[in-house]
mmCIF file of N, CA and C in Angstrom:
data_model
loop_
_atom_site.group_PDB
_atom_site.id
_atom_site.type_symbol
_atom_site.label_atom_id
_atom_site.label_comp_id
_atom_site.label_asym_id
_atom_site.label_seq_id
_atom_site.Cartn_x
_atom_site.Cartn_y
_atom_site.Cartn_z
ATOM 1 N N MET A 264 133.254 141.964 146.637
ATOM 2 C CA MET A 264 133.290 142.369 148.034
ATOM 3 C C MET A 264 132.498 143.670 148.202
ATOM 4 N N VAL A 265 131.705 143.716 149.234
ATOM 5 C CA VAL A 265 130.855 144.862 149.525
ATOM 6 C C VAL A 265 131.436 145.617 150.714
ATOM 7 N N THR A 266 131.316 146.940 150.693
ATOM 8 C CA THR A 266 131.765 147.772 151.809
ATOM 9 C C THR A 266 130.567 148.483 152.426
ATOM 10 N N ILE A 267 130.798 149.101 153.563
ATOM 11 C CA ILE A 267 129.725 149.850 154.216
ATOM 12 C C ILE A 267 129.260 151.004 153.335
ATOM 13 N N ASP A 268 130.155 151.568 152.531
ATOM 14 C CA ASP A 268 129.760 152.652 151.630
ATOM 15 C C ASP A 268 128.796 152.160 150.553
ATOM 16 N N ASP A 269 128.980 150.925 150.099
ATOM 17 C CA ASP A 269 128.035 150.335 149.142
ATOM 18 C C ASP A 269 126.655 150.201 149.783
ATOM 19 N N VAL A 270 126.633 149.775 151.044
ATOM 20 C CA VAL A 270 125.364 149.628 151.764
ATOM 21 C C VAL A 270 124.726 150.998 151.974
ATOM 22 N N ARG A 271 125.536 151.994 152.342
ATOM 23 C CA ARG A 271 125.014 153.355 152.524
ATOM 24 C C ARG A 271 124.328 153.862 151.255
ATOM 25 N N ALA A 272 124.916 153.565 150.108
ATOM 26 C CA ALA A 272 124.349 154.018 148.837
ATOM 27 C C ALA A 272 122.959 153.435 148.613
ATOM 28 N N VAL A 273 122.743 152.206 149.039
ATOM 29 C CA VAL A 273 121.430 151.562 148.885
ATOM 30 C C VAL A 273 120.474 152.037 149.977
ATOM 31 N N ALA A 274 120.887 151.921 151.237
ATOM 32 C CA ALA A 274 120.002 152.255 152.361
ATOM 33 C C ALA A 274 119.661 153.742 152.394
ATOM 34 N N GLY A 275 120.586 154.576 151.966
ATOM 35 C CA GLY A 275 120.364 156.012 152.008
ATOM 36 C C GLY A 275 119.270 156.502 151.077
ATOM 37 N N ARG A 276 118.935 155.741 150.065
ATOM 38 C CA ARG A 276 117.891 156.164 149.124
ATOM 39 C C ARG A 276 116.523 155.563 149.442
ATOM 40 N N LEU A 277 116.448 154.728 150.456
ATOM 41 C CA LEU A 277 115.167 154.113 150.817
ATOM 42 C C LEU A 277 114.314 155.096 151.617
ATOM 43 N N PRO A 278 113.036 155.243 151.273
ATOM 44 C CA PRO A 278 112.162 156.162 151.996
ATOM 45 C C PRO A 278 112.129 155.869 153.500
ATOM 46 N N ARG A 279 112.208 156.938 154.274
ATOM 47 C CA ARG A 279 112.143 156.923 155.743
ATOM 48 C C ARG A 279 113.372 156.319 156.412
ATOM 49 N N SER A 280 114.354 155.892 155.659
ATOM 50 C CA SER A 280 115.567 155.295 156.216
ATOM 51 C C SER A 280 116.561 156.392 156.577
ATOM 52 N N TYR A 281 117.202 156.240 157.732
ATOM 53 C CA TYR A 281 118.243 157.194 158.109
ATOM 54 C C TYR A 281 119.336 156.480 158.896
ATOM 55 N N GLU A 282 120.521 157.066 158.851
ATOM 56 C CA GLU A 282 121.706 156.494 159.495
ATOM 57 C C GLU A 282 121.935 157.154 160.844
ATOM 58 N N VAL A 283 122.323 156.347 161.830
ATOM 59 C CA VAL A 283 122.681 156.854 163.156
ATOM 60 C C VAL A 283 123.964 156.166 163.611
ATOM 61 N N LEU A 284 124.634 156.788 164.550
ATOM 62 C CA LEU A 284 125.817 156.204 165.168
ATOM 63 C C LEU A 284 125.472 155.947 166.631
ATOM 64 N N VAL A 285 125.477 154.692 167.046
ATOM 65 C CA VAL A 285 125.114 154.310 168.409
ATOM 66 C C VAL A 285 126.258 153.490 168.990
ATOM 67 N N GLY A 286 126.880 153.988 170.031
ATOM 68 C CA GLY A 286 127.976 153.259 170.668
ATOM 69 C C GLY A 286 129.116 152.951 169.707
ATOM 70 N N GLY A 287 129.381 153.857 168.787
ATOM 71 C CA GLY A 287 130.460 153.653 167.829
ATOM 72 C C GLY A 287 130.116 152.718 166.687
ATOM 73 N N ARG A 288 128.844 152.356 166.568
ATOM 74 C CA ARG A 288 128.407 151.438 165.504
ATOM 75 C C ARG A 288 127.391 152.129 164.606
ATOM 76 N N VAL A 289 127.555 151.961 163.307
ATOM 77 C CA VAL A 289 126.624 152.515 162.326
ATOM 78 C C VAL A 289 125.381 151.637 162.280
ATOM 79 N N LYS A 290 124.223 152.302 162.315
ATOM 80 C CA LYS A 290 122.948 151.591 162.218
ATOM 81 C C LYS A 290 122.037 152.371 161.281
ATOM 82 N N PHE A 291 121.124 151.663 160.650
ATOM 83 C CA PHE A 291 120.100 152.294 159.828
ATOM 84 C C PHE A 291 118.754 151.982 160.443
ATOM 85 N N ARG A 292 117.913 153.016 160.483
ATOM 86 C CA ARG A 292 116.604 152.891 161.116
ATOM 87 C C ARG A 292 115.498 153.397 160.204
ATOM 88 N N VAL A 293 114.308 152.934 160.509
ATOM 89 C CA VAL A 293 113.063 153.522 160.033
ATOM 90 C C VAL A 293 112.311 153.841 161.314
ATOM 91 N N GLY A 294 112.074 155.115 161.568
ATOM 92 C CA GLY A 294 111.518 155.506 162.859
ATOM 93 C C GLY A 294 112.533 155.146 163.938
ATOM 94 N N ARG A 295 112.115 154.378 164.922
ATOM 95 C CA ARG A 295 113.035 153.942 165.982
ATOM 96 C C ARG A 295 113.487 152.496 165.801
ATOM 97 N N ILE A 296 113.044 151.868 164.723
ATOM 98 C CA ILE A 296 113.351 150.453 164.500
ATOM 99 C C ILE A 296 114.615 150.303 163.666
ATOM 100 N N VAL A 297 115.574 149.566 164.196
ATOM 101 C CA VAL A 297 116.830 149.293 163.490
ATOM 102 C C VAL A 297 116.597 148.134 162.520
ATOM 103 N N TYR A 298 117.015 148.324 161.266
ATOM 104 C CA TYR A 298 116.912 147.224 160.304
ATOM 105 C C TYR A 298 118.266 146.812 159.742
ATOM 106 N N LEU A 299 119.309 147.624 159.970
ATOM 107 C CA LEU A 299 120.685 147.277 159.606
ATOM 108 C C LEU A 299 121.608 147.765 160.700
ATOM 109 N N SER A 300 122.649 147.003 160.972
ATOM 110 C CA SER A 300 123.640 147.397 161.964
ATOM 111 C C SER A 300 124.985 146.813 161.553
ATOM 112 N N PHE A 301 126.058 147.522 161.865
ATOM 113 C CA PHE A 301 127.395 147.078 161.477
ATOM 114 C C PHE A 301 128.282 146.890 162.692
ATOM 115 N N SER A 302 129.203 145.943 162.577
ATOM 116 C CA SER A 302 130.205 145.760 163.625
ATOM 117 C C SER A 302 131.091 147.009 163.650
ATOM 118 N N ARG A 303 131.795 147.213 164.738
ATOM 119 C CA ARG A 303 132.657 148.396 164.850
ATOM 120 C C ARG A 303 133.708 148.448 163.749
ATOM 121 N N ASP A 304 134.198 147.283 163.326
ATOM 122 C CA ASP A 304 135.201 147.270 162.248
ATOM 123 C C ASP A 304 134.555 147.266 160.859
ATOM 124 N N GLU A 305 133.242 147.320 160.813
ATOM 125 C CA GLU A 305 132.451 147.414 159.579
ATOM 126 C C GLU A 305 132.630 146.221 158.641
ATOM 127 N N SER A 306 132.979 145.070 159.189
ATOM 128 C CA SER A 306 133.151 143.867 158.370
ATOM 129 C C SER A 306 131.925 142.957 158.402
ATOM 130 N N VAL A 307 131.044 143.158 159.389
ATOM 131 C CA VAL A 307 129.852 142.326 159.553
ATOM 132 C C VAL A 307 128.620 143.228 159.580
ATOM 133 N N MET A 308 127.604 142.826 158.823
ATOM 134 C CA MET A 308 126.344 143.562 158.786
ATOM 135 C C MET A 308 125.248 142.696 159.391
ATOM 136 N N GLY A 309 124.552 143.235 160.377
ATOM 137 C CA GLY A 309 123.355 142.598 160.904
ATOM 138 C C GLY A 309 122.163 143.168 160.165
ATOM 139 N N PHE A 310 121.176 142.335 159.886
ATOM 140 C CA PHE A 310 120.024 142.827 159.131
ATOM 141 C C PHE A 310 118.761 142.089 159.546
ATOM 142 N N ALA A 311 117.637 142.788 159.410
ATOM 143 C CA ALA A 311 116.341 142.184 159.708
ATOM 144 C C ALA A 311 116.080 141.073 158.697
ATOM 145 N N PHE A 312 115.662 139.924 159.228
ATOM 146 C CA PHE A 312 115.378 138.764 158.384
ATOM 147 C C PHE A 312 114.438 137.857 159.169
ATOM 148 N N PRO A 313 113.451 137.258 158.518
ATOM 149 C CA PRO A 313 112.489 136.420 159.247
ATOM 150 C C PRO A 313 113.180 135.294 160.027
ATOM 151 N N LYS A 314 112.959 135.259 161.330
ATOM 152 C CA LYS A 314 113.650 134.243 162.135
ATOM 153 C C LYS A 314 113.202 132.834 161.786
ATOM 154 N N GLU A 315 112.003 132.697 161.201
ATOM 155 C CA GLU A 315 111.533 131.374 160.786
ATOM 156 C C GLU A 315 112.393 130.811 159.653
ATOM 157 N N GLU A 316 113.058 131.670 158.909
ATOM 158 C CA GLU A 316 113.878 131.252 157.772
ATOM 159 C C GLU A 316 115.376 131.352 158.056
ATOM 160 N N ARG A 317 115.738 131.759 159.256
ATOM 161 C CA ARG A 317 117.145 132.012 159.604
ATOM 162 C C ARG A 317 118.021 130.773 159.436
ATOM 163 N N GLU A 318 117.611 129.635 159.977
ATOM 164 C CA GLU A 318 118.436 128.420 159.897
ATOM 165 C C GLU A 318 118.645 127.995 158.452
ATOM 166 N N TRP A 319 117.610 128.154 157.657
ATOM 167 C CA TRP A 319 117.684 127.811 156.244
ATOM 168 C C TRP A 319 118.702 128.696 155.519
ATOM 169 N N LEU A 320 118.665 130.005 155.782
ATOM 170 C CA LEU A 320 119.602 130.930 155.138
ATOM 171 C C LEU A 320 121.033 130.636 155.563
ATOM 172 N N ILE A 321 121.256 130.488 156.850
ATOM 173 C CA ILE A 321 122.607 130.243 157.363
ATOM 174 C C ILE A 321 123.111 128.884 156.896
ATOM 175 N N GLY A 322 122.265 127.875 156.940
ATOM 176 C CA GLY A 322 122.667 126.537 156.506
ATOM 177 C C GLY A 322 123.046 126.472 155.046
ATOM 178 N N GLY A 323 122.432 127.316 154.223
ATOM 179 C CA GLY A 323 122.730 127.327 152.796
ATOM 180 C C GLY A 323 124.037 128.007 152.451
ATOM 181 N N SER A 324 124.501 128.912 153.302
ATOM 182 C CA SER A 324 125.748 129.658 153.056
ATOM 183 C C SER A 324 126.422 129.986 154.385
ATOM 184 N N PRO A 325 126.955 128.983 155.086
ATOM 185 C CA PRO A 325 127.501 129.222 156.423
ATOM 186 C C PRO A 325 128.749 130.103 156.462
ATOM 187 N N LEU A 326 129.447 130.267 155.357
ATOM 188 C CA LEU A 326 130.606 131.162 155.341
ATOM 189 C C LEU A 326 130.178 132.610 155.115
ATOM 190 N N LYS A 327 128.964 132.784 154.663
ATOM 191 C CA LYS A 327 128.443 134.116 154.345
ATOM 192 C C LYS A 327 127.552 134.653 155.463
ATOM 193 N N PHE A 328 126.712 133.780 156.036
ATOM 194 C CA PHE A 328 125.731 134.201 157.033
ATOM 195 C C PHE A 328 126.000 133.536 158.375
ATOM 196 N N MET A 329 125.680 134.261 159.461
ATOM 197 C CA MET A 329 125.943 133.779 160.816
ATOM 198 C C MET A 329 124.752 134.086 161.725
ATOM 199 N N HIS A 330 124.679 133.350 162.816
ATOM 200 C CA HIS A 330 123.674 133.625 163.836
ATOM 201 C C HIS A 330 124.013 134.933 164.542
ATOM 202 N N PRO A 331 122.986 135.635 164.998
ATOM 203 C CA PRO A 331 123.245 136.804 165.834
ATOM 204 C C PRO A 331 123.692 136.346 167.222
ATOM 205 N N SER A 332 124.037 137.305 168.061
ATOM 206 C CA SER A 332 124.420 136.962 169.430
ATOM 207 C C SER A 332 123.258 136.243 170.111
ATOM 208 N N ARG A 333 123.572 135.519 171.146
ATOM 209 C CA ARG A 333 122.542 134.740 171.852
ATOM 210 C C ARG A 333 121.372 135.621 172.300
ATOM 211 N N SER A 334 121.688 136.828 172.770
ATOM 212 C CA SER A 334 120.622 137.722 173.237
ATOM 213 C C SER A 334 119.755 138.250 172.092
ATOM 214 N N ASP A 335 120.263 138.214 170.866
ATOM 215 C CA ASP A 335 119.496 138.696 169.710
ATOM 216 C C ASP A 335 118.764 137.579 168.966
ATOM 217 N N MET A 336 118.884 136.344 169.426
ATOM 218 C CA MET A 336 118.225 135.225 168.741
ATOM 219 C C MET A 336 116.701 135.353 168.763
ATOM 220 N N ARG A 337 116.162 136.091 169.726
ATOM 221 C CA ARG A 337 114.703 136.242 169.799
ATOM 222 C C ARG A 337 114.169 137.213 168.744
ATOM 223 N N TYR A 338 115.068 137.957 168.116
ATOM 224 C CA TYR A 338 114.664 138.930 167.099
ATOM 225 C C TYR A 338 114.766 138.346 165.696
ATOM 226 N N HIS A 339 114.145 139.026 164.759
ATOM 227 C CA HIS A 339 114.252 138.695 163.334
ATOM 228 C C HIS A 339 115.575 139.292 162.857
ATOM 229 N N TRP A 340 116.665 138.549 163.002
ATOM 230 C CA TRP A 340 117.992 139.116 162.783
ATOM 231 C C TRP A 340 118.973 138.047 162.324
ATOM 232 N N VAL A 341 119.842 138.406 161.390
ATOM 233 C CA VAL A 341 120.913 137.540 160.884
ATOM 234 C C VAL A 341 122.131 138.417 160.661
ATOM 235 N N LEU A 342 123.315 137.832 160.731
ATOM 236 C CA LEU A 342 124.564 138.543 160.444
ATOM 237 C C LEU A 342 125.133 138.056 159.124
ATOM 238 N N ALA A 343 125.791 138.968 158.400
ATOM 239 C CA ALA A 343 126.426 138.612 157.128
ATOM 240 C C ALA A 343 127.843 139.157 157.094
ATOM 241 N N ASN A 344 128.744 138.358 156.553
ATOM 242 C CA ASN A 344 130.119 138.787 156.318
ATOM 243 C C ASN A 344 130.100 139.649 155.058
ATOM 244 N N LEU A 345 130.348 140.953 155.186
ATOM 245 C CA LEU A 345 130.263 141.847 154.028
ATOM 246 C C LEU A 345 131.204 141.432 152.905
ATOM 247 N N GLY A 346 132.375 140.931 153.255
ATOM 248 C CA GLY A 346 133.347 140.525 152.249
ATOM 249 C C GLY A 346 132.894 139.358 151.392
ATOM 250 N N ALA A 347 131.894 138.615 151.858
ATOM 251 C CA ALA A 347 131.409 137.444 151.117
ATOM 252 C C ALA A 347 130.191 137.751 150.247
ATOM 253 N N LEU A 348 129.634 138.954 150.386
ATOM 254 C CA LEU A 348 128.439 139.320 149.622
ATOM 255 C C LEU A 348 128.819 140.005 148.318
ATOM 256 N N ASP A 349 128.002 139.780 147.283
ATOM 257 C CA ASP A 349 128.160 140.596 146.076
ATOM 258 C C ASP A 349 127.144 141.737 146.171
ATOM 259 N N ARG A 350 127.280 142.725 145.322
ATOM 260 C CA ARG A 350 126.443 143.928 145.431
ATOM 261 C C ARG A 350 124.954 143.647 145.226
ATOM 262 N N GLU A 351 124.628 142.786 144.305
ATOM 263 C CA GLU A 351 123.216 142.486 144.051
ATOM 264 C C GLU A 351 122.588 141.787 145.259
ATOM 265 N N GLU A 352 123.303 140.840 145.831
ATOM 266 C CA GLU A 352 122.786 140.141 147.014
ATOM 267 C C GLU A 352 122.635 141.113 148.181
ATOM 268 N N MET A 353 123.632 141.989 148.372
ATOM 269 C CA MET A 353 123.552 142.987 149.439
ATOM 270 C C MET A 353 122.334 143.877 149.241
ATOM 271 N N ARG A 354 122.111 144.334 148.011
ATOM 272 C CA ARG A 354 120.975 145.205 147.732
ATOM 273 C C ARG A 354 119.664 144.505 148.097
ATOM 274 N N GLU A 355 119.526 143.245 147.730
ATOM 275 C CA GLU A 355 118.306 142.495 148.056
ATOM 276 C C GLU A 355 118.131 142.343 149.561
ATOM 277 N N LEU A 356 119.209 142.033 150.270
ATOM 278 C CA LEU A 356 119.122 141.872 151.721
ATOM 279 C C LEU A 356 118.726 143.181 152.396
ATOM 280 N N VAL A 357 119.336 144.288 151.965
ATOM 281 C CA VAL A 357 119.039 145.599 152.550
ATOM 282 C C VAL A 357 117.590 145.990 152.266
ATOM 283 N N GLU A 358 117.159 145.846 151.030
ATOM 284 C CA GLU A 358 115.783 146.212 150.693
ATOM 285 C C GLU A 358 114.768 145.313 151.397
ATOM 286 N N ASP A 359 115.066 144.026 151.511
ATOM 287 C CA ASP A 359 114.158 143.119 152.227
ATOM 288 C C ASP A 359 114.087 143.467 153.709
ATOM 289 N N ALA A 360 115.228 143.804 154.311
ATOM 290 C CA ALA A 360 115.248 144.194 155.725
ATOM 291 C C ALA A 360 114.424 145.463 155.925
ATOM 292 N N TRP A 361 114.594 146.415 155.032
ATOM 293 C CA TRP A 361 113.834 147.666 155.092
ATOM 294 C C TRP A 361 112.335 147.390 154.971
ATOM 295 N N ARG A 362 111.947 146.510 154.054
ATOM 296 C CA ARG A 362 110.525 146.174 153.866
ATOM 297 C C ARG A 362 109.908 145.570 155.130
ATOM 298 N N MET A 363 110.729 144.915 155.940
ATOM 299 C CA MET A 363 110.205 144.306 157.173
ATOM 300 C C MET A 363 109.785 145.353 158.199
ATOM 301 N N VAL A 364 110.355 146.560 158.132
ATOM 302 C CA VAL A 364 110.106 147.549 159.183
ATOM 303 C C VAL A 364 109.334 148.775 158.719
ATOM 304 N N VAL A 365 109.249 148.991 157.427
ATOM 305 C CA VAL A 365 108.549 150.165 156.911
ATOM 306 C C VAL A 365 107.066 149.815 156.720
ATOM 307 N N PRO A 366 106.167 150.796 156.830
ATOM 308 C CA PRO A 366 104.753 150.495 156.562
ATOM 309 C C PRO A 366 104.573 149.919 155.157
ATOM 310 N N LYS A 367 103.658 148.977 155.033
ATOM 311 C CA LYS A 367 103.448 148.319 153.735
ATOM 312 C C LYS A 367 103.091 149.309 152.637
ATOM 313 N N SER A 368 102.384 150.368 152.988
ATOM 314 C CA SER A 368 102.023 151.365 151.971
ATOM 315 C C SER A 368 103.265 152.065 151.426
ATOM 316 N N VAL A 369 104.249 152.297 152.266
ATOM 317 C CA VAL A 369 105.504 152.921 151.822
ATOM 318 C C VAL A 369 106.289 151.941 150.960
ATOM 319 N N ALA A 370 106.376 150.698 151.408
ATOM 320 C CA ALA A 370 107.100 149.680 150.640
ATOM 321 C C ALA A 370 106.449 149.465 149.281
ATOM 322 N N ALA A 371 105.124 149.480 149.241
ATOM 323 C CA ALA A 371 104.416 149.263 147.981
ATOM 324 C C ALA A 371 104.701 150.379 146.988
ATOM 325 N N GLY A 372 104.925 151.583 147.487
ATOM 326 C CA GLY A 372 105.202 152.711 146.616
ATOM 327 C C GLY A 372 106.647 152.817 146.177
ATOM 328 N N TYR A 373 107.510 151.995 146.744
ATOM 329 C CA TYR A 373 108.934 152.070 146.425
ATOM 330 C C TYR A 373 109.232 151.344 145.125
ATOM 331 N N GLY A 374 109.632 152.060 144.132
ATOM 332 C CA GLY A 374 110.071 151.468 142.870
ATOM 333 C C GLY A 374 109.013 150.646 142.172
ATOM 334 N N GLY A 375 107.757 150.807 142.573
ATOM 335 C CA GLY A 375 106.694 150.058 141.930
ATOM 336 C C GLY A 375 106.756 148.564 142.176
ATOM 337 N N GLN A 376 107.532 148.138 143.169
ATOM 338 C CA GLN A 376 107.671 146.714 143.442
ATOM 339 C C GLN A 376 106.596 146.283 144.429
ATOM 340 N N ALA A 377 105.982 145.164 144.143
ATOM 341 C CA ALA A 377 104.936 144.638 145.018
ATOM 342 C C ALA A 377 105.537 144.132 146.313
ATOM 343 N N VAL A 378 104.782 144.273 147.376
ATOM 344 C CA VAL A 378 105.210 143.766 148.672
ATOM 345 C C VAL A 378 104.624 142.382 148.848
ATOM 346 N N SER A 379 105.439 141.455 149.291
ATOM 347 C CA SER A 379 105.012 140.081 149.500
ATOM 348 C C SER A 379 105.257 139.712 150.946
ATOM 349 N N ASP A 380 104.571 138.687 151.413
ATOM 350 C CA ASP A 380 104.843 138.188 152.751
ATOM 351 C C ASP A 380 106.206 137.523 152.812
ATOM 352 N N GLU A 381 106.722 137.075 151.670
ATOM 353 C CA GLU A 381 108.052 136.471 151.613
ATOM 354 C C GLU A 381 109.040 137.502 151.113
ATOM 355 N N SER A 382 110.256 137.455 151.616
ATOM 356 C CA SER A 382 111.295 138.351 151.135
ATOM 357 C C SER A 382 111.664 137.976 149.707
ATOM 358 N N SER A 383 112.212 138.942 148.961
ATOM 359 C CA SER A 383 112.637 138.630 147.592
ATOM 360 C C SER A 383 113.794 137.646 147.603
ATOM 361 N N THR A 384 114.605 137.677 148.661
ATOM 362 C CA THR A 384 115.690 136.703 148.786
ATOM 363 C C THR A 384 115.110 135.301 148.872
ATOM 364 N N THR A 385 114.065 135.135 149.678
ATOM 365 C CA THR A 385 113.423 133.832 149.820
ATOM 366 C C THR A 385 112.763 133.417 148.515
ATOM 367 N N GLN A 386 112.083 134.352 147.862
ATOM 368 C CA GLN A 386 111.434 134.030 146.594
ATOM 369 C C GLN A 386 112.460 133.580 145.566
ATOM 370 N N ARG A 387 113.603 134.274 145.497
ATOM 371 C CA ARG A 387 114.646 133.922 144.538
ATOM 372 C C ARG A 387 115.212 132.549 144.854
ATOM 373 N N ARG A 388 115.451 132.273 146.128
ATOM 374 C CA ARG A 388 116.014 130.977 146.507
ATOM 375 C C ARG A 388 115.008 129.854 146.270
ATOM 376 N N ARG A 389 113.732 130.120 146.476
ATOM 377 C CA ARG A 389 112.718 129.097 146.229
ATOM 378 C C ARG A 389 112.622 128.798 144.734
ATOM 379 N N ALA A 390 112.878 129.806 143.917
ATOM 380 C CA ALA A 390 112.793 129.618 142.468
ATOM 381 C C ALA A 390 113.952 128.792 141.932
ATOM 382 N N ARG A 391 115.065 128.746 142.663
ATOM 383 C CA ARG A 391 116.226 127.966 142.240
ATOM 384 C C ARG A 391 116.402 126.806 143.199
ATOM 385 N N PRO A 392 116.029 125.615 142.808
ATOM 386 C CA PRO A 392 116.173 124.464 143.701
ATOM 387 C C PRO A 392 117.638 124.252 144.076
ATOM 388 N N THR A 393 117.878 124.078 145.349
ATOM 389 C CA THR A 393 119.242 123.870 145.826
ATOM 390 C C THR A 393 119.426 122.495 146.431
ATOM 391 N N GLY A 394 118.362 121.742 146.532
ATOM 392 C CA GLY A 394 118.462 120.440 147.173
ATOM 393 C C GLY A 394 118.338 120.529 148.684
ATOM 394 N N ARG A 395 118.258 121.753 149.215
ATOM 395 C CA ARG A 395 118.115 121.940 150.659
ATOM 396 C C ARG A 395 116.629 121.990 151.004
ATOM 397 N N PRO A 396 116.256 121.477 152.153
ATOM 398 C CA PRO A 396 114.857 121.561 152.556
ATOM 399 C C PRO A 396 114.468 123.019 152.790
ATOM 400 N N ARG A 397 113.251 123.333 152.475
ATOM 401 C CA ARG A 397 112.747 124.681 152.680
ATOM 402 C C ARG A 397 112.197 124.798 154.088
ATOM 403 N N PRO A 398 112.210 126.032 154.636
ATOM 404 C CA PRO A 398 111.664 126.186 155.986
ATOM 405 C C PRO A 398 110.166 125.934 155.988
ATOM 406 N N ALA A 399 109.675 125.432 157.109
ATOM 407 C CA ALA A 399 108.239 125.136 157.231
ATOM 408 C C ALA A 399 107.447 126.399 157.398
#
């Protein structure tokens, strides 16, 4: 089980990332762009994720991942039940969300990891066949 403090430990060390409190909700930003957001009770984490792959992610783990609110469906956004995530998966989701909003030059310099057009979560899932169709 992951807590908001576990997420803070990961997001807090990412270059240009900072925490804000907006309307009683914790959010993490790069510049003015939000890439992580938490429910008021801190049990659900919203995160930047390619909307083209959203149905695939949610369909593969419907107890773990959820659709955002109807008004947020137009954004690259997914919700996750923090209690269902393990720390490694949370770290990958947070870092992938951050990579979506930070300049590529900053992401490329982070930990010496190459930046790809695909998230590391997607790359990992593609490497392990699940029998589920891949997004187009």
